Amino acid sequence: SEMLQACDTVGDVEAVASQAASEVLPGCAGALYLPAAGGMRLDRAAAWGGDAPPSIGESRCWAMKRGRPHACG
């Protein structure tokens, strides 16, 4: 978490998240999305282990639909 807190740019977040996730979750695919300006979509900041869409609209994100954190699995 210290490395993420030290990030100044989205590029920094991408590098830290991708590296950490690959080490902590070997063989798993995932992505980190950050809110876009206006809050109506999430933009991919990092991905690991597979393809992930470049952005997710409000209609595809349960956390955004519900206005609170959402976890599955």
PDB file of N, CA and C in Angstrom:
ATOM      1  N   SER A   1       0.820  -1.196   0.000  1.00  0.00           N
ATOM      2  CA  SER A   1       0.000   0.000   0.000  1.00  0.00           C
ATOM      3  C   SER A   1       0.860   1.255   0.000  1.00  0.00           C
ATOM      4  N   GLU A   2       2.045   1.176   0.579  1.00  0.00           N
ATOM      5  CA  GLU A   2       2.933   2.349   0.586  1.00  0.00           C
ATOM      6  C   GLU A   2       3.323   2.747  -0.831  1.00  0.00           C
ATOM      7  N   MET A   3       3.566   1.752  -1.677  1.00  0.00           N
ATOM      8  CA  MET A   3       3.958   2.057  -3.050  1.00  0.00           C
ATOM      9  C   MET A   3       2.810   2.739  -3.790  1.00  0.00           C
ATOM     10  N   LEU A   4       1.572   2.267  -3.618  1.00  0.00           N
ATOM     11  CA  LEU A   4       0.437   2.910  -4.270  1.00  0.00           C
ATOM     12  C   LEU A   4       0.232   4.326  -3.758  1.00  0.00           C
ATOM     13  N   GLN A   5       0.402   4.532  -2.471  1.00  0.00           N
ATOM     14  CA  GLN A   5       0.231   5.864  -1.891  1.00  0.00           C
ATOM     15  C   GLN A   5       1.275   6.837  -2.407  1.00  0.00           C
ATOM     16  N   ALA A   6       2.426   6.331  -2.843  1.00  0.00           N
ATOM     17  CA  ALA A   6       3.500   7.192  -3.345  1.00  0.00           C
ATOM     18  C   ALA A   6       3.330   7.532  -4.828  1.00  0.00           C
ATOM     19  N   CYS A   7       2.370   6.917  -5.497  1.00  0.00           N
ATOM     20  CA  CYS A   7       2.168   7.158  -6.935  1.00  0.00           C
ATOM     21  C   CYS A   7       1.696   8.583  -7.192  1.00  0.00           C
ATOM     22  N   ASP A   8       2.325   9.208  -8.188  1.00  0.00           N
ATOM     23  CA  ASP A   8       1.957  10.571  -8.593  1.00  0.00           C
ATOM     24  C   ASP A   8       1.111  10.599  -9.858  1.00  0.00           C
ATOM     25  N   THR A   9       1.198   9.540 -10.644  1.00  0.00           N
ATOM     26  CA  THR A   9       0.501   9.515 -11.927  1.00  0.00           C
ATOM     27  C   THR A   9      -0.213   8.183 -12.102  1.00  0.00           C
ATOM     28  N   VAL A  10      -1.119   8.142 -13.053  1.00  0.00           N
ATOM     29  CA  VAL A  10      -1.793   6.886 -13.371  1.00  0.00           C
ATOM     30  C   VAL A  10      -0.774   5.868 -13.876  1.00  0.00           C
ATOM     31  N   GLY A  11       0.245   6.338 -14.570  1.00  0.00           N
ATOM     32  CA  GLY A  11       1.311   5.450 -15.028  1.00  0.00           C
ATOM     33  C   GLY A  11       2.025   4.774 -13.863  1.00  0.00           C
ATOM     34  N   ASP A  12       2.256   5.522 -12.792  1.00  0.00           N
ATOM     35  CA  ASP A  12       2.851   4.941 -11.587  1.00  0.00           C
ATOM     36  C   ASP A  12       1.942   3.865 -11.000  1.00  0.00           C
ATOM     37  N   VAL A  13       0.647   4.158 -10.938  1.00  0.00           N
ATOM     38  CA  VAL A  13      -0.322   3.204 -10.396  1.00  0.00           C
ATOM     39  C   VAL A  13      -0.322   1.931 -11.240  1.00  0.00           C
ATOM     40  N   GLU A  14      -0.299   2.092 -12.552  1.00  0.00           N
ATOM     41  CA  GLU A  14      -0.288   0.935 -13.449  1.00  0.00           C
ATOM     42  C   GLU A  14       0.921   0.049 -13.179  1.00  0.00           C
ATOM     43  N   ALA A  15       2.075   0.643 -13.079  1.00  0.00           N
ATOM     44  CA  ALA A  15       3.296  -0.135 -12.858  1.00  0.00           C
ATOM     45  C   ALA A  15       3.269  -0.858 -11.514  1.00  0.00           C
ATOM     46  N   VAL A  16       2.900  -0.163 -10.456  1.00  0.00           N
ATOM     47  CA  VAL A  16       2.883  -0.756  -9.114  1.00  0.00           C
ATOM     48  C   VAL A  16       1.814  -1.842  -9.019  1.00  0.00           C
ATOM     49  N   ALA A  17       0.602  -1.553  -9.481  1.00  0.00           N
ATOM     50  CA  ALA A  17      -0.493  -2.520  -9.377  1.00  0.00           C
ATOM     51  C   ALA A  17      -0.222  -3.771 -10.199  1.00  0.00           C
ATOM     52  N   SER A  18       0.265  -3.598 -11.409  1.00  0.00           N
ATOM     53  CA  SER A  18       0.540  -4.750 -12.259  1.00  0.00           C
ATOM     54  C   SER A  18       1.603  -5.650 -11.649  1.00  0.00           C
ATOM     55  N   GLN A  19       2.657  -5.065 -11.156  1.00  0.00           N
ATOM     56  CA  GLN A  19       3.749  -5.843 -10.552  1.00  0.00           C
ATOM     57  C   GLN A  19       3.276  -6.549  -9.289  1.00  0.00           C
ATOM     58  N   ALA A  20       2.614  -5.825  -8.403  1.00  0.00           N
ATOM     59  CA  ALA A  20       2.165  -6.406  -7.139  1.00  0.00           C
ATOM     60  C   ALA A  20       1.140  -7.509  -7.370  1.00  0.00           C
ATOM     61  N   ALA A  21       0.177  -7.273  -8.243  1.00  0.00           N
ATOM     62  CA  ALA A  21      -0.866  -8.268  -8.495  1.00  0.00           C
ATOM     63  C   ALA A  21      -0.281  -9.530  -9.110  1.00  0.00           C
ATOM     64  N   SER A  22       0.656  -9.385 -10.013  1.00  0.00           N
ATOM     65  CA  SER A  22       1.284 -10.551 -10.630  1.00  0.00           C
ATOM     66  C   SER A  22       2.019 -11.393  -9.602  1.00  0.00           C
ATOM     67  N   GLU A  23       2.607 -10.763  -8.612  1.00  0.00           N
ATOM     68  CA  GLU A  23       3.326 -11.486  -7.559  1.00  0.00           C
ATOM     69  C   GLU A  23       2.377 -12.108  -6.542  1.00  0.00           C
ATOM     70  N   VAL A  24       1.359 -11.373  -6.148  1.00  0.00           N
ATOM     71  CA  VAL A  24       0.432 -11.833  -5.107  1.00  0.00           C
ATOM     72  C   VAL A  24      -0.583 -12.827  -5.662  1.00  0.00           C
ATOM     73  N   LEU A  25      -0.963 -12.667  -6.915  1.00  0.00           N
ATOM     74  CA  LEU A  25      -1.992 -13.510  -7.535  1.00  0.00           C
ATOM     75  C   LEU A  25      -1.454 -14.188  -8.793  1.00  0.00           C
ATOM     76  N   PRO A  26      -0.429 -15.024  -8.662  1.00  0.00           N
ATOM     77  CA  PRO A  26       0.148 -15.642  -9.858  1.00  0.00           C
ATOM     78  C   PRO A  26      -0.888 -16.505 -10.579  1.00  0.00           C
ATOM     79  N   GLY A  27      -0.903 -16.378 -11.905  1.00  0.00           N
ATOM     80  CA  GLY A  27      -1.824 -17.160 -12.711  1.00  0.00           C
ATOM     81  C   GLY A  27      -3.246 -16.628 -12.751  1.00  0.00           C
ATOM     82  N   CYS A  28      -3.517 -15.517 -12.072  1.00  0.00           N
ATOM     83  CA  CYS A  28      -4.858 -14.922 -12.066  1.00  0.00           C
ATOM     84  C   CYS A  28      -4.885 -13.678 -12.948  1.00  0.00           C
ATOM     85  N   ALA A  29      -6.021 -13.463 -13.570  1.00  0.00           N
ATOM     86  CA  ALA A  29      -6.211 -12.267 -14.384  1.00  0.00           C
ATOM     87  C   ALA A  29      -7.042 -11.257 -13.596  1.00  0.00           C
ATOM     88  N   GLY A  30      -6.795  -9.999 -13.839  1.00  0.00           N
ATOM     89  CA  GLY A  30      -7.574  -8.957 -13.175  1.00  0.00           C
ATOM     90  C   GLY A  30      -7.216  -7.588 -13.705  1.00  0.00           C
ATOM     91  N   ALA A  31      -7.875  -6.586 -13.144  1.00  0.00           N
ATOM     92  CA  ALA A  31      -7.617  -5.213 -13.562  1.00  0.00           C
ATOM     93  C   ALA A  31      -7.959  -4.269 -12.429  1.00  0.00           C
ATOM     94  N   LEU A  32      -7.334  -3.116 -12.454  1.00  0.00           N
ATOM     95  CA  LEU A  32      -7.608  -2.039 -11.510  1.00  0.00           C
ATOM     96  C   LEU A  32      -8.198  -0.887 -12.302  1.00  0.00           C
ATOM     97  N   TYR A  33      -9.370  -0.437 -11.890  1.00  0.00           N
ATOM     98  CA  TYR A  33     -10.057   0.667 -12.562  1.00  0.00           C
ATOM     99  C   TYR A  33     -10.157   1.848 -11.616  1.00  0.00           C
ATOM    100  N   LEU A  34      -9.992   3.039 -12.153  1.00  0.00           N
ATOM    101  CA  LEU A  34     -10.106   4.274 -11.387  1.00  0.00           C
ATOM    102  C   LEU A  34     -11.247   5.114 -11.950  1.00  0.00           C
ATOM    103  N   PRO A  35     -11.944   5.863 -11.086  1.00  0.00           N
ATOM    104  CA  PRO A  35     -13.040   6.706 -11.577  1.00  0.00           C
ATOM    105  C   PRO A  35     -12.534   7.749 -12.575  1.00  0.00           C
ATOM    106  N   ALA A  36     -13.279   7.911 -13.647  1.00  0.00           N
ATOM    107  CA  ALA A  36     -12.976   8.938 -14.645  1.00  0.00           C
ATOM    108  C   ALA A  36     -13.594  10.256 -14.190  1.00  0.00           C
ATOM    109  N   ALA A  37     -13.137  11.347 -14.767  1.00  0.00           N
ATOM    110  CA  ALA A  37     -13.718  12.656 -14.466  1.00  0.00           C
ATOM    111  C   ALA A  37     -15.215  12.596 -14.743  1.00  0.00           C
ATOM    112  N   GLY A  38     -15.998  13.101 -13.842  1.00  0.00           N
ATOM    113  CA  GLY A  38     -17.452  13.061 -13.984  1.00  0.00           C
ATOM    114  C   GLY A  38     -18.078  11.880 -13.284  1.00  0.00           C
ATOM    115  N   GLY A  39     -17.287  10.851 -12.996  1.00  0.00           N
ATOM    116  CA  GLY A  39     -17.763   9.720 -12.222  1.00  0.00           C
ATOM    117  C   GLY A  39     -18.755   8.796 -12.901  1.00  0.00           C
ATOM    118  N   MET A  40     -18.922   8.876 -14.212  1.00  0.00           N
ATOM    119  CA  MET A  40     -19.903   8.034 -14.892  1.00  0.00           C
ATOM    120  C   MET A  40     -19.292   6.752 -15.475  1.00  0.00           C
ATOM    121  N   ARG A  41     -17.980   6.611 -15.358  1.00  0.00           N
ATOM    122  CA  ARG A  41     -17.328   5.398 -15.830  1.00  0.00           C
ATOM    123  C   ARG A  41     -16.024   5.199 -15.065  1.00  0.00           C
ATOM    124  N   LEU A  42     -15.478   4.016 -15.201  1.00  0.00           N
ATOM    125  CA  LEU A  42     -14.178   3.682 -14.628  1.00  0.00           C
ATOM    126  C   LEU A  42     -13.219   3.420 -15.779  1.00  0.00           C
ATOM    127  N   ASP A  43     -12.014   3.962 -15.684  1.00  0.00           N
ATOM    128  CA  ASP A  43     -10.989   3.736 -16.701  1.00  0.00           C
ATOM    129  C   ASP A  43      -9.933   2.791 -16.150  1.00  0.00           C
ATOM    130  N   ARG A  44      -9.494   1.857 -17.002  1.00  0.00           N
ATOM    131  CA  ARG A  44      -8.488   0.887 -16.588  1.00  0.00           C
ATOM    132  C   ARG A  44      -7.160   1.602 -16.314  1.00  0.00           C
ATOM    133  N   ALA A  45      -6.627   1.347 -15.136  1.00  0.00           N
ATOM    134  CA  ALA A  45      -5.320   1.891 -14.781  1.00  0.00           C
ATOM    135  C   ALA A  45      -4.251   0.817 -14.893  1.00  0.00           C
ATOM    136  N   ALA A  46      -4.637  -0.442 -14.700  1.00  0.00           N
ATOM    137  CA  ALA A  46      -3.675  -1.536 -14.773  1.00  0.00           C
ATOM    138  C   ALA A  46      -4.419  -2.829 -15.063  1.00  0.00           C
ATOM    139  N   ALA A  47      -3.741  -3.753 -15.726  1.00  0.00           N
ATOM    140  CA  ALA A  47      -4.290  -5.081 -15.987  1.00  0.00           C
ATOM    141  C   ALA A  47      -3.153  -6.093 -15.905  1.00  0.00           C
ATOM    142  N   TRP A  48      -3.498  -7.319 -15.537  1.00  0.00           N
ATOM    143  CA  TRP A  48      -2.491  -8.362 -15.435  1.00  0.00           C
ATOM    144  C   TRP A  48      -3.151  -9.696 -15.779  1.00  0.00           C
ATOM    145  N   GLY A  49      -2.364 -10.573 -16.370  1.00  0.00           N
ATOM    146  CA  GLY A  49      -2.802 -11.928 -16.635  1.00  0.00           C
ATOM    147  C   GLY A  49      -3.898 -12.109 -17.666  1.00  0.00           C
ATOM    148  N   GLY A  50      -4.235 -11.098 -18.442  1.00  0.00           N
ATOM    149  CA  GLY A  50      -5.273 -11.244 -19.455  1.00  0.00           C
ATOM    150  C   GLY A  50      -5.755  -9.906 -19.951  1.00  0.00           C
ATOM    151  N   ASP A  51      -6.729  -9.958 -20.837  1.00  0.00           N
ATOM    152  CA  ASP A  51      -7.288  -8.737 -21.400  1.00  0.00           C
ATOM    153  C   ASP A  51      -8.367  -8.177 -20.488  1.00  0.00           C
ATOM    154  N   ALA A  52      -8.480  -6.882 -20.468  1.00  0.00           N
ATOM    155  CA  ALA A  52      -9.522  -6.190 -19.706  1.00  0.00           C
ATOM    156  C   ALA A  52      -9.967  -4.989 -20.528  1.00  0.00           C
ATOM    157  N   PRO A  53     -11.260  -4.690 -20.526  1.00  0.00           N
ATOM    158  CA  PRO A  53     -11.721  -3.543 -21.307  1.00  0.00           C
ATOM    159  C   PRO A  53     -11.082  -2.240 -20.825  1.00  0.00           C
ATOM    160  N   PRO A  54     -10.882  -1.265 -21.719  1.00  0.00           N
ATOM    161  CA  PRO A  54     -10.242  -0.008 -21.340  1.00  0.00           C
ATOM    162  C   PRO A  54     -11.081   0.845 -20.391  1.00  0.00           C
ATOM    163  N   SER A  55     -12.397   0.640 -20.416  1.00  0.00           N
ATOM    164  CA  SER A  55     -13.240   1.371 -19.463  1.00  0.00           C
ATOM    165  C   SER A  55     -14.504   0.551 -19.199  1.00  0.00           C
ATOM    166  N   ILE A  56     -15.154   0.865 -18.086  1.00  0.00           N
ATOM    167  CA  ILE A  56     -16.395   0.206 -17.686  1.00  0.00           C
ATOM    168  C   ILE A  56     -17.406   1.297 -17.383  1.00  0.00           C
ATOM    169  N   GLY A  57     -18.542   1.234 -18.051  1.00  0.00           N
ATOM    170  CA  GLY A  57     -19.599   2.203 -17.800  1.00  0.00           C
ATOM    171  C   GLY A  57     -20.387   1.867 -16.551  1.00  0.00           C
ATOM    172  N   GLU A  58     -21.108   2.852 -16.057  1.00  0.00           N
ATOM    173  CA  GLU A  58     -21.896   2.680 -14.836  1.00  0.00           C
ATOM    174  C   GLU A  58     -22.837   1.478 -14.927  1.00  0.00           C
ATOM    175  N   SER A  59     -23.374   1.202 -16.108  1.00  0.00           N
ATOM    176  CA  SER A  59     -24.332   0.111 -16.265  1.00  0.00           C
ATOM    177  C   SER A  59     -23.705  -1.272 -16.084  1.00  0.00           C
ATOM    178  N   ARG A  60     -22.368  -1.370 -16.153  1.00  0.00           N
ATOM    179  CA  ARG A  60     -21.682  -2.664 -16.014  1.00  0.00           C
ATOM    180  C   ARG A  60     -20.992  -2.845 -14.680  1.00  0.00           C
ATOM    181  N   CYS A  61     -21.105  -1.895 -13.780  1.00  0.00           N
ATOM    182  CA  CYS A  61     -20.389  -1.952 -12.503  1.00  0.00           C
ATOM    183  C   CYS A  61     -21.379  -1.940 -11.340  1.00  0.00           C
ATOM    184  N   TRP A  62     -21.456  -3.057 -10.617  1.00  0.00           N
ATOM    185  CA  TRP A  62     -22.401  -3.149  -9.499  1.00  0.00           C
ATOM    186  C   TRP A  62     -22.088  -2.143  -8.405  1.00  0.00           C
ATOM    187  N   ALA A  63     -20.840  -1.865  -8.147  1.00  0.00           N
ATOM    188  CA  ALA A  63     -20.492  -0.888  -7.106  1.00  0.00           C
ATOM    189  C   ALA A  63     -21.007   0.501  -7.483  1.00  0.00           C
ATOM    190  N   MET A  64     -20.862   0.873  -8.748  1.00  0.00           N
ATOM    191  CA  MET A  64     -21.349   2.182  -9.183  1.00  0.00           C
ATOM    192  C   MET A  64     -22.879   2.220  -9.189  1.00  0.00           C
ATOM    193  N   LYS A  65     -23.514   1.123  -9.613  1.00  0.00           N
ATOM    194  CA  LYS A  65     -24.975   1.067  -9.606  1.00  0.00           C
ATOM    195  C   LYS A  65     -25.536   1.234  -8.201  1.00  0.00           C
ATOM    196  N   ARG A  66     -24.879   0.581  -7.230  1.00  0.00           N
ATOM    197  CA  ARG A  66     -25.382   0.556  -5.867  1.00  0.00           C
ATOM    198  C   ARG A  66     -24.851   1.702  -5.017  1.00  0.00           C
ATOM    199  N   GLY A  67     -23.803   2.361  -5.478  1.00  0.00           N
ATOM    200  CA  GLY A  67     -23.237   3.472  -4.716  1.00  0.00           C
ATOM    201  C   GLY A  67     -22.489   3.031  -3.469  1.00  0.00           C
ATOM    202  N   ARG A  68     -21.970   1.803  -3.520  1.00  0.00           N
ATOM    203  CA  ARG A  68     -21.172   1.279  -2.393  1.00  0.00           C
ATOM    204  C   ARG A  68     -20.272   0.157  -2.896  1.00  0.00           C
ATOM    205  N   PRO A  69     -19.269  -0.234  -2.106  1.00  0.00           N
ATOM    206  CA  PRO A  69     -18.352  -1.288  -2.561  1.00  0.00           C
ATOM    207  C   PRO A  69     -19.105  -2.587  -2.874  1.00  0.00           C
ATOM    208  N   HIS A  70     -18.579  -3.316  -3.829  1.00  0.00           N
ATOM    209  CA  HIS A  70     -19.174  -4.602  -4.200  1.00  0.00           C
ATOM    210  C   HIS A  70     -18.050  -5.596  -4.454  1.00  0.00           C
ATOM    211  N   ALA A  71     -18.191  -6.773  -3.923  1.00  0.00           N
ATOM    212  CA  ALA A  71     -17.217  -7.848  -4.153  1.00  0.00           C
ATOM    213  C   ALA A  71     -17.963  -9.098  -4.582  1.00  0.00           C
ATOM    214  N   CYS A  72     -17.334  -9.889  -5.402  1.00  0.00           N
ATOM    215  CA  CYS A  72     -17.940 -11.152  -5.804  1.00  0.00           C
ATOM    216  C   CYS A  72     -16.889 -12.243  -5.731  1.00  0.00           C
ATOM    217  N   GLY A  73     -17.372 -13.457  -5.708  1.00  0.00           N
ATOM    218  CA  GLY A  73     -16.456 -14.599  -5.673  1.00  0.00           C
ATOM    219  C   GLY A  73     -16.059 -14.898  -4.338  1.00  0.00           C
TER     220      GLY A  73
END
